[in-house]
CSV table of C-alpha atoms in Angstrom, one decimal:
chain,number,residue,atom,x,y,z
A,1,UNK,CA,33.2,-23.5,119.7
A,2,UNK,CA,32.1,-26.3,117.6
A,3,UNK,CA,34.7,-27.7,115.0
A,4,UNK,CA,33.6,-30.2,112.2
A,5,UNK,CA,35.1,-33.8,112.7
A,6,UNK,CA,37.9,-35.1,110.6
A,7,UNK,CA,35.5,-37.1,108.7
A,8,UNK,CA,33.1,-34.5,107.6
A,9,UNK,CA,35.4,-31.9,106.2
A,10,UNK,CA,36.6,-34.2,103.3
A,11,UNK,CA,33.2,-35.2,102.0
A,12,UNK,CA,32.1,-31.3,102.1
A,13,UNK,CA,35.1,-30.6,100.0
A,14,UNK,CA,34.3,-33.5,97.6
A,15,UNK,CA,30.9,-32.4,97.4
A,16,UNK,CA,32.0,-28.6,96.3
A,17,UNK,CA,34.6,-30.4,93.9
A,18,UNK,CA,32.1,-32.8,92.2
A,19,UNK,CA,29.4,-29.9,91.2
A,20,UNK,CA,28.9,-30.0,87.4
A,21,UNK,CA,30.3,-26.9,86.0
A,22,UNK,CA,27.8,-24.8,83.6
A,23,UNK,CA,28.8,-24.5,80.0
A,24,UNK,CA,27.3,-22.5,77.5
A,25,UNK,CA,26.0,-24.6,74.6
A,26,UNK,CA,26.6,-22.1,72.2
A,27,UNK,CA,30.4,-21.0,72.7
A,28,UNK,CA,31.5,-23.4,75.5
A,29,UNK,CA,32.4,-20.6,77.9
A,30,UNK,CA,32.5,-21.7,81.7
A,31,UNK,CA,32.3,-18.0,82.9
A,32,UNK,CA,29.4,-15.4,82.5
A,33,UNK,CA,27.9,-12.8,84.5
A,34,UNK,CA,24.5,-14.6,84.3
A,35,UNK,CA,23.4,-17.9,83.2
A,36,UNK,CA,20.3,-18.1,81.2
A,37,UNK,CA,17.9,-20.6,79.3
A,38,UNK,CA,17.8,-20.7,75.5
A,39,UNK,CA,14.4,-19.7,73.9
A,40,UNK,CA,15.3,-22.2,71.1
A,41,UNK,CA,16.5,-25.3,72.6
A,42,UNK,CA,14.8,-26.7,75.4
A,43,UNK,CA,16.7,-27.2,78.9
A,44,UNK,CA,19.9,-25.4,77.3
A,45,UNK,CA,21.9,-23.1,79.1
A,46,UNK,CA,23.5,-20.0,77.5
A,47,UNK,CA,25.8,-17.3,78.9
A,48,UNK,CA,24.6,-13.8,78.8
A,49,UNK,CA,26.3,-12.8,75.7
A,50,UNK,CA,24.9,-15.8,73.8
A,51,UNK,CA,21.3,-15.4,75.1
A,52,UNK,CA,21.4,-11.6,73.9
A,53,UNK,CA,22.4,-12.7,70.5
A,54,UNK,CA,19.8,-15.3,70.3
A,55,UNK,CA,17.2,-12.8,71.4
A,56,UNK,CA,18.2,-10.3,68.9
A,57,UNK,CA,17.9,-13.0,66.2
A,58,UNK,CA,14.5,-13.9,67.3
A,59,UNK,CA,13.3,-10.1,66.7
A,60,UNK,CA,11.6,-9.5,63.3
A,61,UNK,CA,12.8,-5.9,62.7
A,62,UNK,CA,14.3,-4.2,59.7
A,63,UNK,CA,16.4,-1.2,59.5
A,64,UNK,CA,14.3,1.5,58.0
A,65,UNK,CA,17.3,3.2,56.4
A,66,UNK,CA,19.5,0.5,55.0
A,67,UNK,CA,16.8,-2.3,55.3
A,68,UNK,CA,19.1,-4.9,57.1
A,69,UNK,CA,17.6,-7.4,59.5
A,70,UNK,CA,20.5,-7.6,61.4
A,71,UNK,CA,22.4,-5.3,63.8
A,72,UNK,CA,25.1,-5.4,66.6
A,73,UNK,CA,23.8,-5.0,70.1
A,74,UNK,CA,20.2,-3.5,69.9
A,75,UNK,CA,17.7,-1.8,67.8
A,76,UNK,CA,17.3,2.0,68.1
A,77,UNK,CA,14.4,4.3,67.4
A,78,UNK,CA,14.9,7.1,65.1
A,79,UNK,CA,14.9,10.7,66.3
A,80,UNK,CA,13.3,11.9,63.2
A,81,UNK,CA,10.3,9.3,63.2
A,82,UNK,CA,9.8,7.2,66.4
A,83,UNK,CA,8.0,4.4,64.3
A,84,UNK,CA,11.3,3.7,62.3
A,85,UNK,CA,13.7,1.2,63.7
A,86,UNK,CA,17.2,1.6,62.8
A,87,UNK,CA,20.4,-0.6,63.1
A,88,UNK,CA,23.2,0.7,65.1
A,89,UNK,CA,25.3,1.9,62.1
A,90,UNK,CA,22.4,4.0,60.7
A,91,UNK,CA,21.5,5.2,64.2
A,92,UNK,CA,25.0,6.4,64.9
A,93,UNK,CA,24.9,8.3,61.3
A,94,UNK,CA,21.6,9.9,62.1
A,95,UNK,CA,22.6,10.9,65.7
A,96,UNK,CA,25.8,12.6,64.0
A,97,UNK,CA,23.5,14.4,61.2
A,98,UNK,CA,21.3,15.8,63.8
A,99,UNK,CA,23.9,17.3,66.2
A,100,UNK,CA,24.2,20.3,63.8
A,101,UNK,CA,27.7,20.5,64.3
A,102,UNK,CA,30.6,21.7,61.7
A,103,UNK,CA,34.2,20.4,61.8
A,104,UNK,CA,36.6,23.1,62.7
A,105,UNK,CA,39.3,21.8,60.3
A,106,UNK,CA,37.6,20.7,57.0
A,107,UNK,CA,34.0,22.7,57.6
A,108,UNK,CA,32.1,19.4,57.0
A,109,UNK,CA,28.8,18.9,58.2
A,110,UNK,CA,28.8,15.3,58.2
A,111,UNK,CA,31.0,12.6,59.9
A,112,UNK,CA,31.4,9.0,59.3
A,113,UNK,CA,31.0,7.9,62.9
A,114,UNK,CA,30.6,10.8,65.5
A,115,UNK,CA,31.6,14.1,66.5
A,116,UNK,CA,34.9,14.4,68.8
A,117,UNK,CA,36.5,17.2,70.7
A,118,UNK,CA,39.9,18.6,69.3
A,119,UNK,CA,42.8,17.8,71.7
A,120,UNK,CA,44.7,20.9,70.6
A,121,UNK,CA,41.9,23.4,70.7
A,122,UNK,CA,39.7,23.4,73.5
A,123,UNK,CA,35.9,22.9,72.7
A,124,UNK,CA,36.5,22.7,69.0
A,125,UNK,CA,34.5,20.1,67.2
A,126,UNK,CA,36.2,17.6,64.6
A,127,UNK,CA,34.8,15.0,62.3
A,128,UNK,CA,36.2,11.5,62.6
A,129,UNK,CA,38.5,11.8,59.7
A,130,UNK,CA,40.1,15.2,61.0
A,131,UNK,CA,40.3,14.0,64.6
A,132,UNK,CA,42.3,10.8,63.6
A,133,UNK,CA,44.7,13.1,61.7
A,134,UNK,CA,45.1,15.3,64.8
A,135,UNK,CA,45.9,12.4,66.8
A,136,UNK,CA,48.5,11.0,64.5
A,137,UNK,CA,50.0,14.6,64.3
A,138,UNK,CA,50.3,14.5,68.1
A,139,UNK,CA,51.5,11.3,68.3
A,140,UNK,CA,54.5,12.2,66.0
A,141,UNK,CA,54.9,15.5,67.8
A,142,UNK,CA,55.6,13.6,71.0
A,143,UNK,CA,57.5,10.6,69.7
A,144,UNK,CA,60.0,12.5,68.0
A,145,UNK,CA,60.8,14.8,70.8
A,146,UNK,CA,60.3,17.4,68.0
A,147,UNK,CA,61.4,20.9,68.3
A,148,UNK,CA,58.1,22.0,66.8
A,149,UNK,CA,56.0,23.9,69.3
A,150,UNK,CA,52.4,23.2,70.1
A,151,UNK,CA,51.6,26.6,68.9
A,152,UNK,CA,52.8,25.6,65.5
A,153,UNK,CA,50.3,23.0,65.5
A,154,UNK,CA,47.7,24.9,66.7
A,155,UNK,CA,48.1,27.8,64.2
A,156,UNK,CA,46.7,26.0,61.0
A,157,UNK,CA,43.7,24.8,63.1
A,158,UNK,CA,43.0,28.6,64.5
A,159,UNK,CA,43.3,30.2,61.0
A,160,UNK,CA,40.4,27.5,59.7
A,161,UNK,CA,38.6,28.0,63.3
A,162,UNK,CA,38.1,31.5,63.4
A,163,UNK,CA,39.6,33.3,60.4
A,164,UNK,CA,38.0,36.7,61.2
A,165,UNK,CA,39.0,37.2,64.7
A,166,UNK,CA,42.6,36.3,63.8
A,167,UNK,CA,42.7,38.3,60.7
A,168,UNK,CA,41.2,41.3,62.8
A,169,UNK,CA,43.9,40.8,65.5
A,170,UNK,CA,46.9,40.5,62.7
A,171,UNK,CA,45.6,43.8,61.1
A,172,UNK,CA,45.5,45.4,64.2
A,173,UNK,CA,49.3,44.7,65.1
A,174,UNK,CA,50.3,45.5,61.6
A,175,UNK,CA,48.4,48.8,62.0
A,176,UNK,CA,50.1,49.3,65.5
A,177,UNK,CA,53.5,48.5,63.9
A,178,UNK,CA,52.7,51.2,61.2
A,179,UNK,CA,51.9,53.8,63.7
A,180,UNK,CA,55.0,52.9,65.7
A,181,UNK,CA,57.2,53.2,62.6
A,182,UNK,CA,55.7,56.6,61.7
C-alpha cells in the first residue's frame, strides 16, 4: 500500500489551510448553503439569503392591494385574479378570506393571519385571536396544576360551537328527568 512521504503530507495540509475563505460582501457571513454572484456588483460573492434579497429588490412589482413595492420572501399571484401580484401579507389575508371558515368561538369570518385548529375541540376552526386565547388558557391550566377539568374548558366552546345540538340533548335529559320524577 502506498503511503505519502512525510515531506508531502504537511504541504497538502498547508494548501488546505491557506485556501481563501469566501465571505458575503453584503452580510459578511462565511457559511451558506450556496454561494452566488451578485447581479449588481461585478465579481462580488453573496450568500444565498443576500442573493435572494438582491433579486427580490431588482423585481419591479407592486402589490395590487396595498400598493407596496416591497415584500418578504417572494411575490404571490392572487387567487381572485391571476394578473394581480400580491405581497406576502396581502396574500395571507386573501387566502384566509377565501377559506370560507367561521371561528367556532367568536363566529368571525375573518382572521388577522390564518385559520388554526382548536387544541380543545377536535376539527374546530379558530381565528388567530381566539386560538391565542385558547393556548393561553391551556398553558394556565397545565402550569397551575389546576383542579379544573378539561371538560370545564370545553363547555363554553361547545355551547358556542353547536348550540342547537347541546340544547336538544339538555332538553332530552330534562324531559327524561321529569318523566322519572312522575
